[in-house]
XYZ file of C-alpha atoms in Angstrom:
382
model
C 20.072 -0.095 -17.754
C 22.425 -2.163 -15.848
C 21.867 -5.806 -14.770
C 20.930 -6.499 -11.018
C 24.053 -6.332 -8.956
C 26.426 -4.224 -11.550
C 27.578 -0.854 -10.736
C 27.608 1.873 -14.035
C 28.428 5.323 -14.188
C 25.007 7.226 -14.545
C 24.855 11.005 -14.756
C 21.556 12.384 -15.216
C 20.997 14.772 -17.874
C 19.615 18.140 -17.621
C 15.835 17.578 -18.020
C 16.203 14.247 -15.887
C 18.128 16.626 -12.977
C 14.900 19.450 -13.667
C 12.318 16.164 -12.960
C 14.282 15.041 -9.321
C 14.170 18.569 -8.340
C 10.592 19.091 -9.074
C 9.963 16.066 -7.226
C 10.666 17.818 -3.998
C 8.437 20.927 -4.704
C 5.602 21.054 -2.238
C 2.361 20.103 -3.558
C -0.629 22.940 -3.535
C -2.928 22.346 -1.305
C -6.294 23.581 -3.090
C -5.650 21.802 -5.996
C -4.798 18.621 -4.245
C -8.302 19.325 -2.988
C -10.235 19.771 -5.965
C -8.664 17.093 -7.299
C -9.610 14.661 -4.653
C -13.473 15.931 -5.302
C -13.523 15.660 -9.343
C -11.856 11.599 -9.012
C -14.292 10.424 -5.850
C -16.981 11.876 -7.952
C -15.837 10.240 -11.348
C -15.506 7.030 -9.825
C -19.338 7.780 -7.687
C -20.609 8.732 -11.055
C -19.949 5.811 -13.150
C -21.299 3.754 -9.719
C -24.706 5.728 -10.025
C -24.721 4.789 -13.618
C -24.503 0.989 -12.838
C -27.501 1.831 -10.337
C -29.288 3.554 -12.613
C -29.351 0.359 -14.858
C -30.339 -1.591 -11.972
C -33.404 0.554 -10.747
C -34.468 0.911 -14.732
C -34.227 -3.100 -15.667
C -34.633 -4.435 -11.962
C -31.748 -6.758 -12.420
C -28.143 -6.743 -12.863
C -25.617 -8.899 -14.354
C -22.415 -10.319 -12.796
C -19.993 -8.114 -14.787
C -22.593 -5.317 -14.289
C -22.136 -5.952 -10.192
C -18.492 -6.548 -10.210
C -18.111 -3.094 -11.766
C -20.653 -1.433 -9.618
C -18.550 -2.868 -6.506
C -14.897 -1.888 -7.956
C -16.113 2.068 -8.607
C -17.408 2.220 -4.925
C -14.122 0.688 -3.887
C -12.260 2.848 -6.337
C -13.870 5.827 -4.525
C -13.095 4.541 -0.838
C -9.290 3.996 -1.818
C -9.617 7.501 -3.691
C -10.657 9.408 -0.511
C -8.322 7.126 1.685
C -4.899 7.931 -0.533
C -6.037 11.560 0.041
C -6.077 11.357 4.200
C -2.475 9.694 3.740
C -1.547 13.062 1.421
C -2.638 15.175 3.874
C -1.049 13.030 6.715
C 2.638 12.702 5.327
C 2.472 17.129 3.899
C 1.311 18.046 7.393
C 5.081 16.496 8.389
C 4.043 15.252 11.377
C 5.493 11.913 10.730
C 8.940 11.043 12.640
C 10.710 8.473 10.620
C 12.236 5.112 12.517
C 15.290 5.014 10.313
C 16.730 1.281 10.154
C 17.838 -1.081 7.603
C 15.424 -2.492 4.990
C 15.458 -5.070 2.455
C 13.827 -2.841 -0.244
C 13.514 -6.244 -2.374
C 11.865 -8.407 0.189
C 9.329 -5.772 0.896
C 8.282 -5.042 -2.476
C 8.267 -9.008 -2.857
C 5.635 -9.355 -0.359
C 3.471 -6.162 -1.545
C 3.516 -8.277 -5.088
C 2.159 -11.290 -2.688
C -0.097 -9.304 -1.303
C -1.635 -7.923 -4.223
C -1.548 -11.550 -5.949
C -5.706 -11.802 -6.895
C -5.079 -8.573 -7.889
C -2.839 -8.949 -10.150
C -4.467 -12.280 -11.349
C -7.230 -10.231 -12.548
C -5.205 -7.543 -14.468
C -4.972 -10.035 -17.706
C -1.841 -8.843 -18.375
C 1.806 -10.158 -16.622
C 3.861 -8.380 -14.130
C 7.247 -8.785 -14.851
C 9.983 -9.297 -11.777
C 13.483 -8.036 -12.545
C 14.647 -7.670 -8.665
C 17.974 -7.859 -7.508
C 18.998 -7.277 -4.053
C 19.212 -3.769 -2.603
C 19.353 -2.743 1.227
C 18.382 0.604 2.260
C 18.181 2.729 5.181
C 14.448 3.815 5.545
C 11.568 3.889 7.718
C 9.400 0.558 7.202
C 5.973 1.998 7.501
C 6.664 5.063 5.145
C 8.137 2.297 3.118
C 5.028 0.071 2.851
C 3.348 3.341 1.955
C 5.519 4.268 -0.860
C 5.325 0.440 -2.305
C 1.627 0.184 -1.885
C 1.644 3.751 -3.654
C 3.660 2.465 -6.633
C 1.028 -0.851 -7.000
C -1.639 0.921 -6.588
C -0.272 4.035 -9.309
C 1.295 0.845 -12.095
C -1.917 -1.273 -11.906
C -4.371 1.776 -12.582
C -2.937 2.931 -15.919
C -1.078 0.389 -17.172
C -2.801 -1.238 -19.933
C 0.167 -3.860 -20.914
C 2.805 -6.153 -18.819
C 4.237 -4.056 -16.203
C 8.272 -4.114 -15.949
C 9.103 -3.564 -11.857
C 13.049 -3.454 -11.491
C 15.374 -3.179 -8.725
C 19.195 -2.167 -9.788
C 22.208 -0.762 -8.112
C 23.204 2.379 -9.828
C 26.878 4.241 -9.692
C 29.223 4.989 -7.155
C 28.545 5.309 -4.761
C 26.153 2.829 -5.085
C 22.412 3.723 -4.733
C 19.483 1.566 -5.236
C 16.802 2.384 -8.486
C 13.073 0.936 -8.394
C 11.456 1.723 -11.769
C 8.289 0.884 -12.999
C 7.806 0.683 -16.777
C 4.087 -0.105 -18.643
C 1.757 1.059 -21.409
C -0.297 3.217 -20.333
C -2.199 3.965 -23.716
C -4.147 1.692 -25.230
C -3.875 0.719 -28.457
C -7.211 2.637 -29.625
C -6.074 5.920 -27.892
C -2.786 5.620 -29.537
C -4.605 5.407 -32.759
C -6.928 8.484 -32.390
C -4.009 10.659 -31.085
C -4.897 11.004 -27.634
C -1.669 10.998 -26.431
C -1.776 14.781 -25.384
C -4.138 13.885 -22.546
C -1.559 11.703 -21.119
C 0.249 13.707 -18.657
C -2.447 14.763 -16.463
C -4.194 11.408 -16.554
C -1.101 9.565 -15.105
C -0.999 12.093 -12.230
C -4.025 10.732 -10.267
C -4.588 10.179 -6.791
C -1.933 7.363 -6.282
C 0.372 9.482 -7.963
C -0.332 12.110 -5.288
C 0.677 9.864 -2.448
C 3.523 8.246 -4.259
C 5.407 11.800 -4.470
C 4.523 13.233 -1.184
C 5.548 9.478 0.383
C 9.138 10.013 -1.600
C 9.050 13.414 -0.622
C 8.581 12.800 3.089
C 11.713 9.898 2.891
C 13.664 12.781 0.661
C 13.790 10.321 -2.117
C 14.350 11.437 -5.637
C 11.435 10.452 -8.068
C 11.104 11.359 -11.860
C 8.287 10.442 -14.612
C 9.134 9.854 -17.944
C 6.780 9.667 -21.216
C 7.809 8.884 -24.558
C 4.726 7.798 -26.762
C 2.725 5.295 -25.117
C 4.914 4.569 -22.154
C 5.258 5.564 -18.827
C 8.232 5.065 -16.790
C 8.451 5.797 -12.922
C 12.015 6.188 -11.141
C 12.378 6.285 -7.513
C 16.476 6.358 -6.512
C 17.439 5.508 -2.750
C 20.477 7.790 -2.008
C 21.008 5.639 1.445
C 21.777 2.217 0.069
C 23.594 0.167 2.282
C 26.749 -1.107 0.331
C 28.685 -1.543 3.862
C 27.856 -2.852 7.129
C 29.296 0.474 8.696
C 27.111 2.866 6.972
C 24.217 1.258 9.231
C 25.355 2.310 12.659
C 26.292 5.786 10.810
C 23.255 6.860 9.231
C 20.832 5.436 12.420
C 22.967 8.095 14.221
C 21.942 10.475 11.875
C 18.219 9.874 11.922
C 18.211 9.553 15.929
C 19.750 13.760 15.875
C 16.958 14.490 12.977
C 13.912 13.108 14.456
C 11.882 15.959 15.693
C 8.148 16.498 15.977
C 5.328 13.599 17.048
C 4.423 10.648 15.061
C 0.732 10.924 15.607
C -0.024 8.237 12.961
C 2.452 5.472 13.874
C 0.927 2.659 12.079
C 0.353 5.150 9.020
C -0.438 2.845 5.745
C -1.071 0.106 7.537
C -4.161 -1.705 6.624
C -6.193 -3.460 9.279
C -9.579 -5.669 8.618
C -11.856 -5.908 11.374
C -14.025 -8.868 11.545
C -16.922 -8.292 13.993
C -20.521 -9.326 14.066
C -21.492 -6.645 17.070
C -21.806 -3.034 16.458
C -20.625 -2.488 19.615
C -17.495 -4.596 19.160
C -16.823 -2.191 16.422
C -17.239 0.723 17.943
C -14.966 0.369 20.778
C -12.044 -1.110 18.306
C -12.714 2.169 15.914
C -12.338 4.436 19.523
C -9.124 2.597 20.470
C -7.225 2.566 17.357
C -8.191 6.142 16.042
C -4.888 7.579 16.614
C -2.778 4.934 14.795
C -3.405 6.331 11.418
C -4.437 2.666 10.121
C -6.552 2.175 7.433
C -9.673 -0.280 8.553
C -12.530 -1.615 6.813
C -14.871 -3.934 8.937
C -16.896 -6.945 7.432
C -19.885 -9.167 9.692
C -19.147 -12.296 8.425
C -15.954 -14.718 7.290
C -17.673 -14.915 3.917
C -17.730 -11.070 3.630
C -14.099 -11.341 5.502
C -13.002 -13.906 2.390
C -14.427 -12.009 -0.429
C -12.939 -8.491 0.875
C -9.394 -10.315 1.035
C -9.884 -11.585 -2.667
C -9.902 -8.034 -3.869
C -6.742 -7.324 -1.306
C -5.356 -8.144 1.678
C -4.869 -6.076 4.761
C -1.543 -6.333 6.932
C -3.735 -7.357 9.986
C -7.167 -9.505 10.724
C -8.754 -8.810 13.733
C -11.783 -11.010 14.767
C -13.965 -11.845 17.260
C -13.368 -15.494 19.234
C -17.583 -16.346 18.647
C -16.742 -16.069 14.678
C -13.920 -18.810 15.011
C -14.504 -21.886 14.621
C -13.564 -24.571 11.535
C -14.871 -22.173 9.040
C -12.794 -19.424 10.060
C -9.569 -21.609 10.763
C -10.368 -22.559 6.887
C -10.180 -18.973 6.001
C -6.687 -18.249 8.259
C -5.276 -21.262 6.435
C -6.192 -20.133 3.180
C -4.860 -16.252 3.765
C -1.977 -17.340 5.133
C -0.973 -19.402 2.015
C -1.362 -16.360 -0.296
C 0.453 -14.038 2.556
C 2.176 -16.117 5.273
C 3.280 -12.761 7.181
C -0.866 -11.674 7.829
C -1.313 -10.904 11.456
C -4.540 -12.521 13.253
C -5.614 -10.855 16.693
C -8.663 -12.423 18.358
C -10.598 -10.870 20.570
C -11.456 -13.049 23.387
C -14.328 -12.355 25.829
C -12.285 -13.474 29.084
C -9.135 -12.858 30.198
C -7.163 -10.254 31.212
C -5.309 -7.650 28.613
C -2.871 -9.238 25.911
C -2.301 -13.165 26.048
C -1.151 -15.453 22.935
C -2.769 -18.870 21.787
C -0.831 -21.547 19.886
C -2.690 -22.501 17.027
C -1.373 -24.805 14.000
C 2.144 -24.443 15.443
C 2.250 -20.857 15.229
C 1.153 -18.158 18.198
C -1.118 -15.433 17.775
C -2.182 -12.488 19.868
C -5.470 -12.594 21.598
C -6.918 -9.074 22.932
C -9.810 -9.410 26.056
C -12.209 -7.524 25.425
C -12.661 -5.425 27.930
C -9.302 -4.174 28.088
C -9.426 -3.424 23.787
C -8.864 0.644 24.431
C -5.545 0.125 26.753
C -4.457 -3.402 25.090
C -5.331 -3.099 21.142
C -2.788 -0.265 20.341
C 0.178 -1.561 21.801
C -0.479 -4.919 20.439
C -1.076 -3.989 16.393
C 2.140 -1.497 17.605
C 4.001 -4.545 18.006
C 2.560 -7.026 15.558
C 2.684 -4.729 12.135
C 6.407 -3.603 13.255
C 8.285 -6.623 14.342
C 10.683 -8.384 11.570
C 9.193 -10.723 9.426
């Protein structure tokens, strides 16, 4: 490959041009489906075992809980990645072409997913050099999140993430490289089960996400190693191609965007049921992904395991200990949105907190005021 920033010749060979082309076939339906049943019950399966051990000995370790917790949550992002599937095939998605900075994006998924990747015990290597490309930002936060979430659940080594520009004209290339076999499996000749155990779940979503932005995407084996390809045929190598290609995706954008905050990921911090209930009726449209905790230690621990894009809490759970919380959030992801909703007031106001303004929500106007507000919080320029 060439170094970040060079331009090389690159014509793909036969079997590469057979894998970018198969990329775009559409994906079948019923076996998307029975696929989605056999991994949520895997991952529900080895969680029942964990209880199991529980109910028999009547206690449980701390490795034994951590594992309990990460097969439930395994299961919940299982079924989730499946909804987004079914979202982005059902093409009801218009895309809001504009100019991204495909490395400053992927640079803050890696931010997000620090704790995460703190945990792997292995490195993530960074070989990023700059690449601008015309895409739609939400569809691209789902197609990064997709590529984590794919490279962190089989590899079982240092994973190589690259960003280079490739040929003339010049296109952008993110590739992900990593072991994916350990060394055990390698020894007992297990490699023929490879294939189908690297197209999982995330997988899914990855390709129908590349699909949906007509990306090219091609996965290679040889031995032990994976390597993922994803090229962007719209990479902005001059200022005039911007203007030119927006006017292209204004005369293709057909259809409704009924999930306009699709990928998205929203945390909902809320002692009353009630509170919940209202926020879950006013943002069921948006297509976000929410999971709602009671408490700011439940709100802390859920963010150590990943962080949402947006925090929305109730004003009686602020307070020093939650200020501690923002501050220590927004030093791991300075970008995360915080809404508050405030008991008085009238609609959307902002408060000025640590010399930086955040949204506040009144409560009683959360079905007309909450979607516009996450609308323009998770889609303004960071």
């Amino acid at each position: 490959m060439s170094a970040p920033g060079t331009f090389t010749s690159s014509t793909p060979t036969e079997s590469e041009s057979a894998a970018l082309a198969s990329s775009f076939e559409p994906i079948d339906g019923h076996a998307l489906l029975g696929q989605l049943g056999s991994e949520v019950a895997s991952a529900l399966s080895a969680a029942l075992e964990r209880l199991n051990t529980l109910a028999t000995t009547g206690k449980i370790g701390r490795k034994g809980l951590r594992e309990l917790r990460e097969y439930i949550e395994l299961a919940r992002r299982i079924g989730i990645m499946g909804q987004q599937v079914n979202r982005l095939a059902a093409g009801r998605v218009r895309q809001n072409v504009e100019r991204v900075d495909l490395t400053v994006v992927l640079k803050e998924a890696l931010l997000q997913h620090r704790r995460r990747i703190e945990s792997l015990g292995f490195e993530v290597h960074q070989l990023l050099g700059p690449a601008q490309v015309m895409s739609d930002p939400t569809l691209m936060f789902t197609l990064l999140e997709a590529l984590l979430e794919w490279s962190f659940e089989h590899a079982r080594a240092a994973i190589d993430l690259r960003i280079e520009l490739n040929g003339w004209p010049v296109f952008a290339r993110l590739s992900s490289r990593f072991r994916f076999l350990s060394d055990e499996q390698v020894e007992h000749s297990l490699v023929s089960f490879s294939g189908p155990a690297l197209q999982t779940m995330s997988w899914r979503l990855l390709q129908q996400a590349a699909r949906t932005m007509e990306l090219p995407i091609s996965l290679e084996e040889d031995g032990a190693m994976a390597k993922l390809v994803i090229e962007f045929p719209r990479t902005v190598n001059d200022p005039s191609e911007t203007s030119s290609l927006r006017d292209r995706s204004d005369v293709e954008r057909q259809g409704l965007n009924s999930k306009p905050l699709a990928g998205s990921h929203l945390l909902v911090l809320a002692a009353r049921r009630e509170t919940r209930s209202v926020v879950r009726d006013a943002i069921r449209h948006m297509g976000l992904m929410v999971d709602y905790v009671t408490t700011i230690e439940e709100a802390r621990e859920f963010c150590s395991g990943g962080m949402p894009h947006a925090l929305l809490h109730e004003s009686a759970l602020g307070g020093e200990r939650f200020e501690r919380l923002r501050a220590e959030l927004l030093t791991d992801m300075p970008h995360l949105v915080f809404i508050e909703l405030v008991e008085d007031g009238q609609g959307l106001e902002t408060r000025k907190i640590g010399g930086r303004q955040f949204s506040c929500v009144a409560h009683g106007s959360i079905i007309e005021s909450l979607p516009p507000t996450l609308m323009f919080e998770l889609s303004r320029p960071r």
